Every structure is written in structure tokens, then in C-alpha cells.
Short mmCIF file of C-alpha atoms in Angstrom, two decimals:
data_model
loop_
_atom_site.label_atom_id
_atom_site.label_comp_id
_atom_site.label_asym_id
_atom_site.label_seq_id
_atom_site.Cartn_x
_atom_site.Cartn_y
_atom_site.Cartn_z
CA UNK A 28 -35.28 -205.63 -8.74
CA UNK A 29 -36.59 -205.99 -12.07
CA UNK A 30 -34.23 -204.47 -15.65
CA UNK A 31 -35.28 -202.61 -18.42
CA UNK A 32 -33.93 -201.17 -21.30
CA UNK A 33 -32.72 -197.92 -20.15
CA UNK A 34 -32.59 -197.53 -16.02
CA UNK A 35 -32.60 -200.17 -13.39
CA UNK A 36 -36.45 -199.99 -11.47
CA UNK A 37 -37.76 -200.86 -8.31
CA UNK A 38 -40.92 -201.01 -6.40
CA UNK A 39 -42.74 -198.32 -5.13
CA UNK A 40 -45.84 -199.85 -3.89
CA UNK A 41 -47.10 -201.94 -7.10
CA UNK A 42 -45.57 -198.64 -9.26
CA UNK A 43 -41.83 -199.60 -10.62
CA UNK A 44 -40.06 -196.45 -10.02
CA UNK A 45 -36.10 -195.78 -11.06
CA UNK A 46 -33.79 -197.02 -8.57
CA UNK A 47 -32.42 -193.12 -7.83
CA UNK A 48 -35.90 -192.21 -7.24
CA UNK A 49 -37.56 -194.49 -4.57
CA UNK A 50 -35.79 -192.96 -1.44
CA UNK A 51 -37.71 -189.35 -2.67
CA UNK A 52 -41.18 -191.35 -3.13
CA UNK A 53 -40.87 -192.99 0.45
CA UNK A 54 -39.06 -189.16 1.72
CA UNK A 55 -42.66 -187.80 0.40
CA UNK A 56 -45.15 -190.34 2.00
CA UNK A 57 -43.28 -190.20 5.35
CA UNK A 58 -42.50 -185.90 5.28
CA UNK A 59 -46.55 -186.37 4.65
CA UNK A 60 -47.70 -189.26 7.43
CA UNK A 61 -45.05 -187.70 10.30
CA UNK A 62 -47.25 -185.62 12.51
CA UNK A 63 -50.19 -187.84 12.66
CA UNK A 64 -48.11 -190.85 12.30
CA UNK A 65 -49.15 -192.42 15.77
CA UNK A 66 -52.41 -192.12 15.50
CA UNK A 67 -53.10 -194.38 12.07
CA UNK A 68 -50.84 -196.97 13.65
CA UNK A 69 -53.84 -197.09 16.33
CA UNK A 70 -55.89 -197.02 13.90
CA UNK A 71 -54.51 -199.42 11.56
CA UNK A 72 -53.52 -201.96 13.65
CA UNK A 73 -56.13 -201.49 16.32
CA UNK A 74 -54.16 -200.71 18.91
CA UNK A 75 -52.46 -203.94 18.37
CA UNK A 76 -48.87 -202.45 17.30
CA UNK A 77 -48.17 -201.34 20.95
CA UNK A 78 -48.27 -204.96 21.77
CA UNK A 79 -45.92 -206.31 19.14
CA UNK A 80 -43.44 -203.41 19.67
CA UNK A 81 -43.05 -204.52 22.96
CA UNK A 82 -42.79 -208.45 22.24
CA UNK A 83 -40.13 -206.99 19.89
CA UNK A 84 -38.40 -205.11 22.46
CA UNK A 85 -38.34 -208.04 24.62
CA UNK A 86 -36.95 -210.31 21.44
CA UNK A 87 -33.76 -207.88 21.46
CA UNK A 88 -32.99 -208.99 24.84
CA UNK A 89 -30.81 -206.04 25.72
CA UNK A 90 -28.96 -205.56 28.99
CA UNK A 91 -28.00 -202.50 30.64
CA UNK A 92 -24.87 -201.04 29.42
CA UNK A 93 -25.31 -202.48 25.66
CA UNK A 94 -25.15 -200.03 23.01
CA UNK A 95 -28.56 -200.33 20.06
CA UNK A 96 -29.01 -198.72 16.88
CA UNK A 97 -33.01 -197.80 16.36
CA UNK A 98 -33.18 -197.90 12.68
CA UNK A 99 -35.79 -196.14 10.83
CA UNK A 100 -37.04 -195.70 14.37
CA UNK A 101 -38.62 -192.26 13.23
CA UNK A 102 -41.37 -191.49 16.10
CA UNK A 103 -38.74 -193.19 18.71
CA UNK A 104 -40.98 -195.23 19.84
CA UNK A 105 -38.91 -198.47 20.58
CA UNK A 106 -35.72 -195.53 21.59
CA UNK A 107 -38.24 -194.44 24.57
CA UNK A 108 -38.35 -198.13 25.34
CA UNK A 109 -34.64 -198.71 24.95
CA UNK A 110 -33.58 -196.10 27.31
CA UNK A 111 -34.28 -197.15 30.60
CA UNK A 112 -33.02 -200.48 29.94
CA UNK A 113 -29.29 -199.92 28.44
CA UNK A 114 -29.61 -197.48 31.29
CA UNK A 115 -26.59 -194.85 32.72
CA UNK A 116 -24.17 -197.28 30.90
CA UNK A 117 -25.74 -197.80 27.64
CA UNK A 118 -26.80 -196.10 24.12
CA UNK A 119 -28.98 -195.70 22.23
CA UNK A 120 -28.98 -194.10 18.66
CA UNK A 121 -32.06 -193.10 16.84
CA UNK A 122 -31.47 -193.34 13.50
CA UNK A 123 -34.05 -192.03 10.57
CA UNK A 124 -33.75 -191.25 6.79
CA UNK A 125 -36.40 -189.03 7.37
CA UNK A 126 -35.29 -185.80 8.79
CA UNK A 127 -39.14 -185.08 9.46
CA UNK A 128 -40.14 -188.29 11.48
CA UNK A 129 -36.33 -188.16 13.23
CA UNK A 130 -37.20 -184.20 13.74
CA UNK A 131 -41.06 -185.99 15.64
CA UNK A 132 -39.21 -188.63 17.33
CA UNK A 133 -36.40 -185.76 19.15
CA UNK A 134 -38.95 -183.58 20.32
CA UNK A 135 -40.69 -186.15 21.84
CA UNK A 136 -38.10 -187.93 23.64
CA UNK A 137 -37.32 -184.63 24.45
CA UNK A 138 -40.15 -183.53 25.84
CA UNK A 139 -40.41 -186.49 27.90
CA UNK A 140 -37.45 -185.47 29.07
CA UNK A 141 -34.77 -188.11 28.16
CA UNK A 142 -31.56 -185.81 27.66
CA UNK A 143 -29.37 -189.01 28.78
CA UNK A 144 -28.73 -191.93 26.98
CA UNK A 145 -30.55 -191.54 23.22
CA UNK A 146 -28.42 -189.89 20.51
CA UNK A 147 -29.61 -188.59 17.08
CA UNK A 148 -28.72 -189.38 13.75
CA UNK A 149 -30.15 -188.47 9.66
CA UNK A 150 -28.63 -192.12 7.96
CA UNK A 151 -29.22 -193.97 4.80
CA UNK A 152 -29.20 -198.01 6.25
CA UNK A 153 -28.03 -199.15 3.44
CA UNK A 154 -24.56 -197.66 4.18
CA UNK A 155 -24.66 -196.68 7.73
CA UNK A 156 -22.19 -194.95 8.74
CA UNK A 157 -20.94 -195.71 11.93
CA UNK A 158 -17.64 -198.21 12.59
CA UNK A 159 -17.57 -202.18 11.74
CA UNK A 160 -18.80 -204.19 15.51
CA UNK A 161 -20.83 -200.84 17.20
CA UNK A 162 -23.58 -202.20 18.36
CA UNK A 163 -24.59 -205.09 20.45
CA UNK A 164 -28.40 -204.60 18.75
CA UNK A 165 -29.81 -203.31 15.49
CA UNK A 166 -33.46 -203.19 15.67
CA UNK A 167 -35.10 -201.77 12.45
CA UNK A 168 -39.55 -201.96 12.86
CA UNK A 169 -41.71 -201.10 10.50
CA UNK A 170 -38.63 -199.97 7.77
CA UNK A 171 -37.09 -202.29 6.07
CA UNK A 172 -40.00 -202.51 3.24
CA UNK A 173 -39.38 -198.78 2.46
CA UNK A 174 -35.32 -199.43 1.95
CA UNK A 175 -34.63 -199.64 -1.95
CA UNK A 176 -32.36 -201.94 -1.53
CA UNK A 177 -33.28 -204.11 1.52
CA UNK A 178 -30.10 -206.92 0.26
CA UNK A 179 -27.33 -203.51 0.97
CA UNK A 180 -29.14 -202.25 4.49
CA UNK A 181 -28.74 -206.08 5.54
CA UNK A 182 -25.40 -206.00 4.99
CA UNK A 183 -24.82 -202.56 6.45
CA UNK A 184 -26.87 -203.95 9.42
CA UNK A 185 -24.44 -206.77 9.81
CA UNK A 186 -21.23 -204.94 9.36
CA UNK A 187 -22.32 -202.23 12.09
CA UNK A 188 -23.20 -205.41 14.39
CA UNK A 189 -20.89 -206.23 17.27
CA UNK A 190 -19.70 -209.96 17.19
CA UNK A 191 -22.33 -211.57 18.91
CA UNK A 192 -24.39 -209.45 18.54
CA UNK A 193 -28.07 -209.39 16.55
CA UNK A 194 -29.99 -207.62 13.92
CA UNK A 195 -33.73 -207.73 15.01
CA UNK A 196 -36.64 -206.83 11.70
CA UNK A 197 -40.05 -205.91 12.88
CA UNK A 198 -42.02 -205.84 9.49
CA UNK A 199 -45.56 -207.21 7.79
CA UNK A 200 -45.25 -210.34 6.40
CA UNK A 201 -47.75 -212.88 5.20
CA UNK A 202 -50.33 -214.41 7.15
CA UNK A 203 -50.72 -217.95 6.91
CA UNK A 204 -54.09 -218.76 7.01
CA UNK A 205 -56.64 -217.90 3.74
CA UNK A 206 -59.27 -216.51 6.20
CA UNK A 207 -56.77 -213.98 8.20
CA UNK A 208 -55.10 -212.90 4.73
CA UNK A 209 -58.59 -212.36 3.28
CA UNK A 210 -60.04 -210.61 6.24
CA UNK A 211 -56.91 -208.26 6.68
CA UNK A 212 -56.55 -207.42 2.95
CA UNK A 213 -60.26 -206.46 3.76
CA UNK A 214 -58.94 -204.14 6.76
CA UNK A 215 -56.35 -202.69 4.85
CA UNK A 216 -58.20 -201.21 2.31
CA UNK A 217 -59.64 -198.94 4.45
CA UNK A 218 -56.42 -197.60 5.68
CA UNK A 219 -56.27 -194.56 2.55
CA UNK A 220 -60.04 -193.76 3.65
CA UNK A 221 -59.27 -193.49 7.62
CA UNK A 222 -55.60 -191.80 6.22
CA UNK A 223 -57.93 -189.21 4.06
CA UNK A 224 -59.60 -188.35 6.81
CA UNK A 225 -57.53 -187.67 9.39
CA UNK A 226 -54.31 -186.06 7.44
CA UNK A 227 -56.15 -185.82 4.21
CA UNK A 228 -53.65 -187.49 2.45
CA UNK A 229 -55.10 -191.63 1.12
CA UNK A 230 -52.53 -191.53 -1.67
CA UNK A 231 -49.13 -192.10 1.45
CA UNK A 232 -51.34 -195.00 2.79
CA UNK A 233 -52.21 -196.43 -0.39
CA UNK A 234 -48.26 -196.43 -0.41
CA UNK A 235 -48.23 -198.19 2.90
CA UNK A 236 -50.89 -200.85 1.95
CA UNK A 237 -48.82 -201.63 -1.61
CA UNK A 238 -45.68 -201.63 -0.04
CA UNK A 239 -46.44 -204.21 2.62
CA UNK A 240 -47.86 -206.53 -0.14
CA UNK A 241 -44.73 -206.44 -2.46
CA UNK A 242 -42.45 -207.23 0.84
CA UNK A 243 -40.88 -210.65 0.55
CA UNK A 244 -42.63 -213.54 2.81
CA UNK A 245 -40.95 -215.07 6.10
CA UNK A 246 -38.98 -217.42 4.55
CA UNK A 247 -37.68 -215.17 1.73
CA UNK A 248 -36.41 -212.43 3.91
CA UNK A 249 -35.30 -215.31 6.27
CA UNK A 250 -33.18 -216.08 3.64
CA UNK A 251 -32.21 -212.60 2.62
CA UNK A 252 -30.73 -212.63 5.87
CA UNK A 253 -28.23 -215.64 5.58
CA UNK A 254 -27.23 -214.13 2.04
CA UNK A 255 -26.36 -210.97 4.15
CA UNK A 256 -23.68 -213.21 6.67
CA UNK A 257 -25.82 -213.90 9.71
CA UNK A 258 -24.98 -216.86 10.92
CA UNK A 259 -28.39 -217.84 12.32
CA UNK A 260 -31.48 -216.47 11.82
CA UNK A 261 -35.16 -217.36 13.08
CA UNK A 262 -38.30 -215.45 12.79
CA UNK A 263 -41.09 -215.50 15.06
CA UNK A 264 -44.72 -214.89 13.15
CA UNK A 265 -46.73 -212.57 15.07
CA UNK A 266 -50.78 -212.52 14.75
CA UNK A 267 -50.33 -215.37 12.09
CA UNK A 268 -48.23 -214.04 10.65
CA UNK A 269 -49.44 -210.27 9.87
CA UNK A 270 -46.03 -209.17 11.12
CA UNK A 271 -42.93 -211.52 11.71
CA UNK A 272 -40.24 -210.58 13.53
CA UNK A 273 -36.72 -211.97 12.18
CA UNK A 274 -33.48 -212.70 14.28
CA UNK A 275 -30.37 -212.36 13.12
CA UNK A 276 -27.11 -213.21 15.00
CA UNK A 277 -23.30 -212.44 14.10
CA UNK A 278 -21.59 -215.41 15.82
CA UNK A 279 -18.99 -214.09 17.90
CA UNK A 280 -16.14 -216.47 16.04
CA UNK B 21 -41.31 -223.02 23.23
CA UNK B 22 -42.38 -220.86 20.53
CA UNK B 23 -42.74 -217.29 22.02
CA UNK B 24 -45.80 -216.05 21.54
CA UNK B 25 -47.67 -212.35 21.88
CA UNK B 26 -49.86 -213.48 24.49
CA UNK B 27 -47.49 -215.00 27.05
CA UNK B 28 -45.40 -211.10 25.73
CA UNK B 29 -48.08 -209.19 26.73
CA UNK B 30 -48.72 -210.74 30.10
CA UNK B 31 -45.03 -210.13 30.75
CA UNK B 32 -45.16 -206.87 29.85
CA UNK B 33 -48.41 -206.25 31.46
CA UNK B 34 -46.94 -207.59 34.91
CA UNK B 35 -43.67 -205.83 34.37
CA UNK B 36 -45.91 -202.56 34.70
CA UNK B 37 -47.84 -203.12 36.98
CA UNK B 38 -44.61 -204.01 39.53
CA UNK B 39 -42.91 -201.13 38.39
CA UNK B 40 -45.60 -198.89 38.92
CA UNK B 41 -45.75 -200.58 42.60
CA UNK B 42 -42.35 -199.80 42.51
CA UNK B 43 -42.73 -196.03 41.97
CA UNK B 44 -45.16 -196.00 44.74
CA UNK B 45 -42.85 -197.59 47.75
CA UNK B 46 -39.73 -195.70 47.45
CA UNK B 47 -37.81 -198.27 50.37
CA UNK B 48 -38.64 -200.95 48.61
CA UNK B 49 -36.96 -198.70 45.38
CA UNK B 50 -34.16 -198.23 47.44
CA UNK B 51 -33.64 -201.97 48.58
CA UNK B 52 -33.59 -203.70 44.89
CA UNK B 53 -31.22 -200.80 43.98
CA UNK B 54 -28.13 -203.28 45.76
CA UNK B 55 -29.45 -206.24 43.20
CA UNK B 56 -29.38 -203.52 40.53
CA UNK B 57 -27.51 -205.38 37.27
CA UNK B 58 -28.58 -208.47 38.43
CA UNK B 59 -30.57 -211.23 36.23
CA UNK B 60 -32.28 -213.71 37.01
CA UNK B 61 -33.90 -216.58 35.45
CA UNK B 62 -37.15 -218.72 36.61
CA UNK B 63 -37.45 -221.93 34.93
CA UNK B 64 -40.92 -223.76 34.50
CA UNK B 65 -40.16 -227.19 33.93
CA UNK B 66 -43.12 -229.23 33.52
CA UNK B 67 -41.95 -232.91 31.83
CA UNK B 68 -44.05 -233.78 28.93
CA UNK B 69 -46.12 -230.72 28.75
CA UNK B 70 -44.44 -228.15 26.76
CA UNK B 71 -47.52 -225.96 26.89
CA UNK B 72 -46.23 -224.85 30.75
CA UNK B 73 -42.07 -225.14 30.04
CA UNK B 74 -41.00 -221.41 29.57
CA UNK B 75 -38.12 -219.03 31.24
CA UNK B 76 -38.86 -215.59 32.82
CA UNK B 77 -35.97 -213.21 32.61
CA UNK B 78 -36.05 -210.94 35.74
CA UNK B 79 -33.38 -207.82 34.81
CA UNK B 80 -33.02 -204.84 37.99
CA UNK B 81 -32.27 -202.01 35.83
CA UNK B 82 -31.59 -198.11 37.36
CA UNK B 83 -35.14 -197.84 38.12
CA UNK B 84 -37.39 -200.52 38.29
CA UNK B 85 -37.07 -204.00 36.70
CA UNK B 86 -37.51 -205.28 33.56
CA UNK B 87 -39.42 -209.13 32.89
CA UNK B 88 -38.49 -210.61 29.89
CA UNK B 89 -39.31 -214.09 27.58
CA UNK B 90 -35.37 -214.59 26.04
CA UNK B 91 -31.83 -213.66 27.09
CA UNK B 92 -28.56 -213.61 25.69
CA UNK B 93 -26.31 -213.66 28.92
CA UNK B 94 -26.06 -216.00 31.74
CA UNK B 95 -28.26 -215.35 34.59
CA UNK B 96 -26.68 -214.44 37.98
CA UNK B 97 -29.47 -217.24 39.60
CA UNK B 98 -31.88 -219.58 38.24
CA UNK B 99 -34.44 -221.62 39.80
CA UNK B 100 -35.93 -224.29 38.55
CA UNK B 101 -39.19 -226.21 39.45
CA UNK B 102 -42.43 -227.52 38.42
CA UNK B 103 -45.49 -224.54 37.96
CA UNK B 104 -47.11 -225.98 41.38
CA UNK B 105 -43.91 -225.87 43.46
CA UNK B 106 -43.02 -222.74 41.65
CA UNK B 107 -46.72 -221.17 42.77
CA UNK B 108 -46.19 -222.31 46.27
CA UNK B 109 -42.96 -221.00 46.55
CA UNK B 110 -44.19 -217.52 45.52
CA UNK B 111 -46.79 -218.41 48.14
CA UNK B 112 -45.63 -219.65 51.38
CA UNK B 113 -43.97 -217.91 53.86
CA UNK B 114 -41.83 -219.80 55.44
CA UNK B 115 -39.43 -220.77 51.88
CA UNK B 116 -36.73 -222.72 53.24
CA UNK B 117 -38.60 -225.39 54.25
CA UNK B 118 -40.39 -226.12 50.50
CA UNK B 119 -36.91 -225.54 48.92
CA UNK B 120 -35.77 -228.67 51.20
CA UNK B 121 -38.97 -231.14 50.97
CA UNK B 122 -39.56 -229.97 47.06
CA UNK B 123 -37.97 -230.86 43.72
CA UNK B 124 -36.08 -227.20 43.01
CA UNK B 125 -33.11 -226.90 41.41
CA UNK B 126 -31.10 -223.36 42.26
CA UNK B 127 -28.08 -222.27 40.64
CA UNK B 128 -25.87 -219.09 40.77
CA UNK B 129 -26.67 -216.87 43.53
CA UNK B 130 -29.71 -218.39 45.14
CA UNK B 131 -29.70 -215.80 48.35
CA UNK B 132 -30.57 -212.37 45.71
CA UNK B 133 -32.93 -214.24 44.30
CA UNK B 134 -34.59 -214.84 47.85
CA UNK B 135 -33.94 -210.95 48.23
CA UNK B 136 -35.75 -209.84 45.05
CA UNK B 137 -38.73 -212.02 45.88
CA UNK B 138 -38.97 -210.26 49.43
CA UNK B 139 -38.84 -207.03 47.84
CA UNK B 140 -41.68 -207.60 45.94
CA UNK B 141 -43.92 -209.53 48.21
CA UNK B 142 -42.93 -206.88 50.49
CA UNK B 143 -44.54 -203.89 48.57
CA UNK B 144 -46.42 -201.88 50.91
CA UNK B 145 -48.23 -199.19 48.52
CA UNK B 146 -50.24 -196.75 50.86
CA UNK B 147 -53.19 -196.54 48.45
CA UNK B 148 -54.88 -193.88 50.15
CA UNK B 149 -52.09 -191.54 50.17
CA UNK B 150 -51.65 -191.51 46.71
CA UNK B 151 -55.40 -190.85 45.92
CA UNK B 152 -55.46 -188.56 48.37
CA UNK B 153 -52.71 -186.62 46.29
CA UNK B 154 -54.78 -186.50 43.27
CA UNK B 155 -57.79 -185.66 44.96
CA UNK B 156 -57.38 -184.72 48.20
CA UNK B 157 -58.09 -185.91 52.09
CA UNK B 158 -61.66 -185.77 52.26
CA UNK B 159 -63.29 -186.96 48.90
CA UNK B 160 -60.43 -190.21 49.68
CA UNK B 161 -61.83 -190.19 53.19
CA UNK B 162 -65.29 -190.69 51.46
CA UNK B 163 -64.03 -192.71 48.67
CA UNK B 164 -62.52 -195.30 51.12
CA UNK B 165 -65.12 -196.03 53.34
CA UNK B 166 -67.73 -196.38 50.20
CA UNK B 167 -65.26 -199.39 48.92
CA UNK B 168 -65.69 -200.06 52.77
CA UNK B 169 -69.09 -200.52 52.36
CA UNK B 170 -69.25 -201.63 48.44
CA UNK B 171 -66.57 -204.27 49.72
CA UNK B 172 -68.69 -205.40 52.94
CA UNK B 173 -72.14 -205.75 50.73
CA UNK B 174 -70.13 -207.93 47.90
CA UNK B 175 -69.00 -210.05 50.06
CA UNK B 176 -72.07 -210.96 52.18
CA UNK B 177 -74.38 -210.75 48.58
CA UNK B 178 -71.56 -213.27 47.39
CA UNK B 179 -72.22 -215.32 50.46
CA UNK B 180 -76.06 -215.40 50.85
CA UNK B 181 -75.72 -216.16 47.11
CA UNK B 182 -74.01 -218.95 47.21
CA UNK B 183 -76.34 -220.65 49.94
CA UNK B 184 -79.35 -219.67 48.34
CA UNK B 185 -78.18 -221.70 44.80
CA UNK B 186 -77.26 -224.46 47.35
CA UNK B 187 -80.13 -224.60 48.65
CA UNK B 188 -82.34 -224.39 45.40
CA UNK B 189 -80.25 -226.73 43.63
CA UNK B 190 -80.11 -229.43 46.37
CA UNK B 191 -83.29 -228.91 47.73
CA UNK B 192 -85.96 -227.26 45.67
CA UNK B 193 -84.91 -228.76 42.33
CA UNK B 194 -83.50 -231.98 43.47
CA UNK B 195 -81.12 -231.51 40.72
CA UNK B 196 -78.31 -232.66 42.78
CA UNK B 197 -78.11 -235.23 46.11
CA UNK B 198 -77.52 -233.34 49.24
CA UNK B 199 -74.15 -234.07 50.93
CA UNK B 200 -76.34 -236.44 53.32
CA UNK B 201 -77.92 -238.23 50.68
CA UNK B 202 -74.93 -238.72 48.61
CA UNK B 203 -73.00 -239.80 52.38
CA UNK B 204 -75.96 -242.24 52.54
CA UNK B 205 -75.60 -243.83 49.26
CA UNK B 206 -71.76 -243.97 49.36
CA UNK B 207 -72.35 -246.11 52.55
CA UNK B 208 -74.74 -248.72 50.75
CA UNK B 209 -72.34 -249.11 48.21
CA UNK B 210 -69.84 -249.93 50.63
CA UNK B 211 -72.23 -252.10 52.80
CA UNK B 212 -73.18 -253.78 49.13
CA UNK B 213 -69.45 -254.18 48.49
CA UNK B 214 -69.40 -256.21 51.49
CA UNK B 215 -71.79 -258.49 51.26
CA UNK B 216 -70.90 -259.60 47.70
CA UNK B 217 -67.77 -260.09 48.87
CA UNK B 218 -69.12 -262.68 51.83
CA UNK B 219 -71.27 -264.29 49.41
CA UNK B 220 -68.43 -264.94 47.11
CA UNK B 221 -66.07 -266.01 49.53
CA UNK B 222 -68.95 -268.09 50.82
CA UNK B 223 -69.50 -269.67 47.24
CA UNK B 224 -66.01 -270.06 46.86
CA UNK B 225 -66.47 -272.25 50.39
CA UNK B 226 -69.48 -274.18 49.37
CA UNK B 227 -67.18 -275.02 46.07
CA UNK B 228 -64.59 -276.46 47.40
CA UNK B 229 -66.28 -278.57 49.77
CA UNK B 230 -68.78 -279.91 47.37
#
């Protein structure tokens, strides 16, 4: 987070915005990308991000009966996923700042006709409000990058965390080899073409291509996450490293 | 091992496909309902390459199961072998005696484990039914006995295929020695083996007694 003379700024894409003011930006671009949301992930990632949800699903190793907190998990997506396997016995709590992508992901899991085990809820994750040791998993894909202040949602994440429990982060990352990161930086700038035509709106996935640039590396956010009080932490690079998935655990001592 | 989004997706490929099986044979639903809760772990142990040492996480949820790369529980039974023993284990029917003459190592519960493996080798999905509900009794009828017939003509084409490239290669093209020939030439070898091994002995003789 970067000081100037009169307010404290952060990024919004490669814009520095005032702190107050990023939550509105990233409120806009997703009120904006929510209906047709689904469909430029296919797009973007070629059908890809179906695949890594799932390897992601698997890496929160949840058991029936455990209770999980699906952060930023707007379309509900990885909730659908969660359901069957907490089961009767378990919970699961969709969680969105975005009362327009939480307001997608209800009526779908609605209309799929899961009344039973997913529960609803507008939070901020950088103070989530729910009581200290809640949840046996906190899976956040795909939002960290749009938190203002990823450091605070961390620690949220943590405090919510049962002991012995895990914090699981789904996000883009950097690739590792030249020829990938060239070729994908190629890809992406298509994204606020294919996002003009199909919701007319390039300027949100602009936002989306920016933002994913100025998100801290593997190792950074690796380390972001032992500042925060996990214990351990490992990260798993997916598609060399396009996406990584991070691993956090709160050691049950 | 690192876990990768290959060996992820072939998990979560086979996980649907046995849970769709699943929906499909309701008494076989019914039966892994009494393992329901359970986990269980299959461990590939392969000494020296890592390529083939992973886990599978087996979890029987309400409906269905779930098949999974990491855990963070105990599993109720584990097995562990090498990828070959594992295979023929899945294969054979009569278990109990490979579990005695192989190297497996079984912890926990070792009898559910035998249970969950004969629910699912046990899946009897009645195919045609289930077309037949989408489409109805006489276009499955039809449908059937065209695979019938598609099946039947693969098989033979595969067949006369294979012994017409045998036959080119081995004897049109002479590209190959025929199983004759090569038969033949094994036995001069053998036959030439011999008699250098006479002639040396015989040198050997001749040696030593001038």
C-alpha cells in the first residue's frame, strides 16, 4: 500500500485509488460481470477453471459433518460442491461482499434445489463476522486480489478458523516459465474484447486482467500467510503456475 | 508427491462416473449406505519410483462417494501395495488368496474395505432401461441390436485386420521373420552354442595333454 501526501492509496488494477474507495470500484466491476459471470470464466480460462475448482475442492479435504466458510464464493460454485460432502451434518456458508453475485449464487443453489445445508451471508473478509474457531475450512477462489486489504482478510480468515483447521486461496499467480507468462499475457488481453462483447462492458475485465497482474507472486502471499499466524503453509502451482492454490493450517496447539 | 491437476482431474473424472453408476443401481445405493462415513485410504507404494507413490482417499458420503488426492483424518482402512498387486487385486476374483501369497499391507478395518470394493465391482446398471426412459422401448430395441451389429462387425474387421498386417508384414514384405523362421534360427544359435562349446572343451583337452 503505497502513502501520499494527503490519503492512504491502493491498487485498483494499475490505477491507485483511496483506500475508502476500492471496495466501491471492485462493488462496480462485479454488480457489472454478475449475470454473465460464468460464462467469461469459460471463456477466459477455456474451460479450464472447472478443473482447478475441483482440484481445489479436493485440496480442502473436507469430511462430512465439517462446517466451511465459501468466501467471496459469489456464483456458489465451490458451495454447490461443498454440499453434498459436509452432508446432513455439515455447513456450509456462502459468503459474498457483493450482494449482486451472493443474490446469483442463492438463486441458483436454489433452483437446484439445495434448501439444506448452505446458508447465506453479505460480509466484508477483512472483518468477518462470525465467532473466533467456526470453521473447520475457509476456502476463498478467485477473491482475495479484489480485498483492499488482503494482510486484514488473512487475519480475519485465521481468527474465524477452527484449531486445526485450514484457510485454502484459489487465486492467479505467476507462471514460471517466460513462454507460458508471454503466451497468457497474450490471452489475457483479449479478455475486455470477448467481455465487450458478450456484457458490453471491456472496462470490468480490463479490471480483472490489471488486478491479477498487481497480485503478489507464490512466495509473497506464501509469506503473507505466515505474517497472518498460520502455522504452515504450502502452495501448490496449478498450470505453471497461472493459478496457485495456498494452504494454510491453524495448528491445533 | 506433488499433487498435480492431471492425476485431480482423473479423480474427479472417476468419482463421476461411479457416482453416476451409483444413481443408476439403487441396491447397490442402498448397500454402501451401511459404510456411509467411512474413509478409506489406498496406498501405491512403488520403492524408488515416486512417479507411481500416491494415496486415494475413498469418503461414502449421504449419496454417493467422494475420491479424493489428500486427507486430514485417519482413514477407517488402508491398504497398501505395489500398482501391479494393487491392479490384480481390483482384478481377481477370488481376493483372499492374493492378499495371502502378495506383499499387502492392511490396516484398520480391512473387511469394509472388501465390502466397498464388492459394491462397486458389483454395479449392475441395466443400460437399456435407462435409454429406454429417455427414448422409449422401441427406438432402444433398435438402438441395441445396431451396437449388436456395429459391435459384431468391429470385432471381426479388428480380427481379419490384424491377420491381414500379419500376413503382409511377415510374408509379402519380409519385413519381419515368421514365427517359424525366427524358431529356426533360435535353434542354430543354440546348436552353434553347442558346438563351440565342444570345440573349446576339446581345445582345452588337446592343451593339457600337449
Amino acid at each position: 500500500m503505497k502513502q501520499n501526501t494527503k490519503k492512504a492509496t491502493t491498487d485498483f488494477g494499475y490505477k491507485e485509488v483511496p483506500v475508502e474507495e476500492k471496495a466501491e470500484h471492485v462493488a462496480n466491476v462485479f454488480h457489472s460481470v454478475a449475470r454473465n459471470y460464468d460464462i467469461m470464466n469459460d471463456i477466459m480460462s477455456l474451460g479450464s477453471h472447472r478443473f482447478i475448482k475441483k482440484f481445489t475442492v479436493q485440496l480442502t479435504a473436507l469430511r462430512p459433518g465439517q462446517v466451511v466458510l465459501d468466501l467471496a464464493g459469489g456464483t456458489g460454485d465451490f458451495s454447490l460442491q461443498f454440499s453434498p460432502i459436509v452432508g446432513s451434518k455439515g455447513q456450509v456458508v456462502l459468503a459474498d461482499i457483493n450482494e449482486s453475485m451472493l443474490r446469483v449464487g442463492r438463486d441458483r443453489i436454489i433452483d437446484k434445489g439445495n434448501l439444506s445445508n448452505i446458508s447465506y451471508s453479505l460480509v466484508n473478509a477483512e472483518k468477518l463476522p462470525f465467532a473466533e474457531n467456526s470453521f473447520d475450512c475457509v476456502c476463498i477462489a478467485y477473491g482475495l486480489r479484489n480485498v483492499t486489504d488482503k494482510n486484514a482478510a488473512l487475519r480475519s480468515m485465521y481468527e474465524v478458523a477452527k484449531p486445526g483447521g485450514r484457510v485454502v486461496v484459489l487465486e492467479f499467480s505467476k507462471p514460471r516459465k517466460q513462454l507460458v507468462s508471454k503466451a497468457y499475457d497474450l490471452y489475457s488481453k483479449l479478455w475486455p474484447v470477448a467481455g465487450k462483447i458478450i456484457s458490453g462492458d471491456s472496462e470490468s475485465y480490463q479490471y480483472l486482467v490489471e488486478s491479477i497482474r498487481m497480485h503478489p507472486d507464490q512466495e509473497t502471499l506464501k509469506a503473507m500467510f505466515l505474517d497472518a499466524g498460520f502455522q504452515r503453509c504450502e502452495y501448490h502451482n496449478v498450470m505453471d503456475g497461472i493459478c496457485a492454490i495456498h494452504i494454510g493450517y491453524k495448528d491445533a496447539t | 508427491m506433488p499433487l498435480n491437476l492431471l492425476l485431480s482431474t482423473a479423480l474427479s473424472s472417476a468419482e463421476l462416473i461411479l457416482n453416476k453408476a451409483l444413481t443408476l443401481d439403487p441396491s447397490s445405493k442402498n448397500k454402501l449406505r451401511k459404510l456411509q462415513g467411512n474413509i478409506f485410504a489406498i496406498n501405491c507404494v512403488n520403492s524408488g519410483r515416486s512417479i507411481l507413490d500416491y494415496s486415494i482417499f475413498i469418503t461414502v458420503l449421504d449419496e454417493g462417494i467422494l475420491l479424493s488426492p489428500v486427507i486430514t483424518d485417519e482413514a477407517n482402512a488402508e491398504i497398501s501395495a505395489s500398482a501391479n498387486v494393487l491392479l490384480k487385486l481390483l482384478l481377481a476374483k477370488d481376493k483372499s488368496n492374493i492378499i495371502r501369497n502378495e506383499n499387502i499391507q492392511l490396516k484398520g478395518d480391512a473387511s469394509s474395505i472388501q465390502d466397498l470394493q464388492a459394491i462397486l465391482l458389483e454395479l449392475d446398471i441395466d443400460w437399456e432401461y435407462q435409454l429406454s426412459k429417455g427414448i422409449g422401448d422401441i427406438p432402444t430395441q433398435t438402438l441395441s441390436d445396431g451396437l449388436d451389429i456395429l459391435k459384431n462387425f468391429i470385432s471381426n474387421s479388428a480380427a481379419s485386420l490384424t491377420t491381414d498386417i500379419d500376413e503382409y508384414v511377415h510374408e509379402e514384405k519380409n519385413i519381419v521373420p515368421t514365427a517359424a523362421e525366427l524358431e529356426n534360427f533360435f535353434q542354430r544359435i543354440d546348436q552353434l552354442r553347442l558346438n563351440i562349446d565342444r570345440t573349446e572343451s576339446r581345445i582345452d583337452n588337446l592343451k593339457r595333454n600337449y
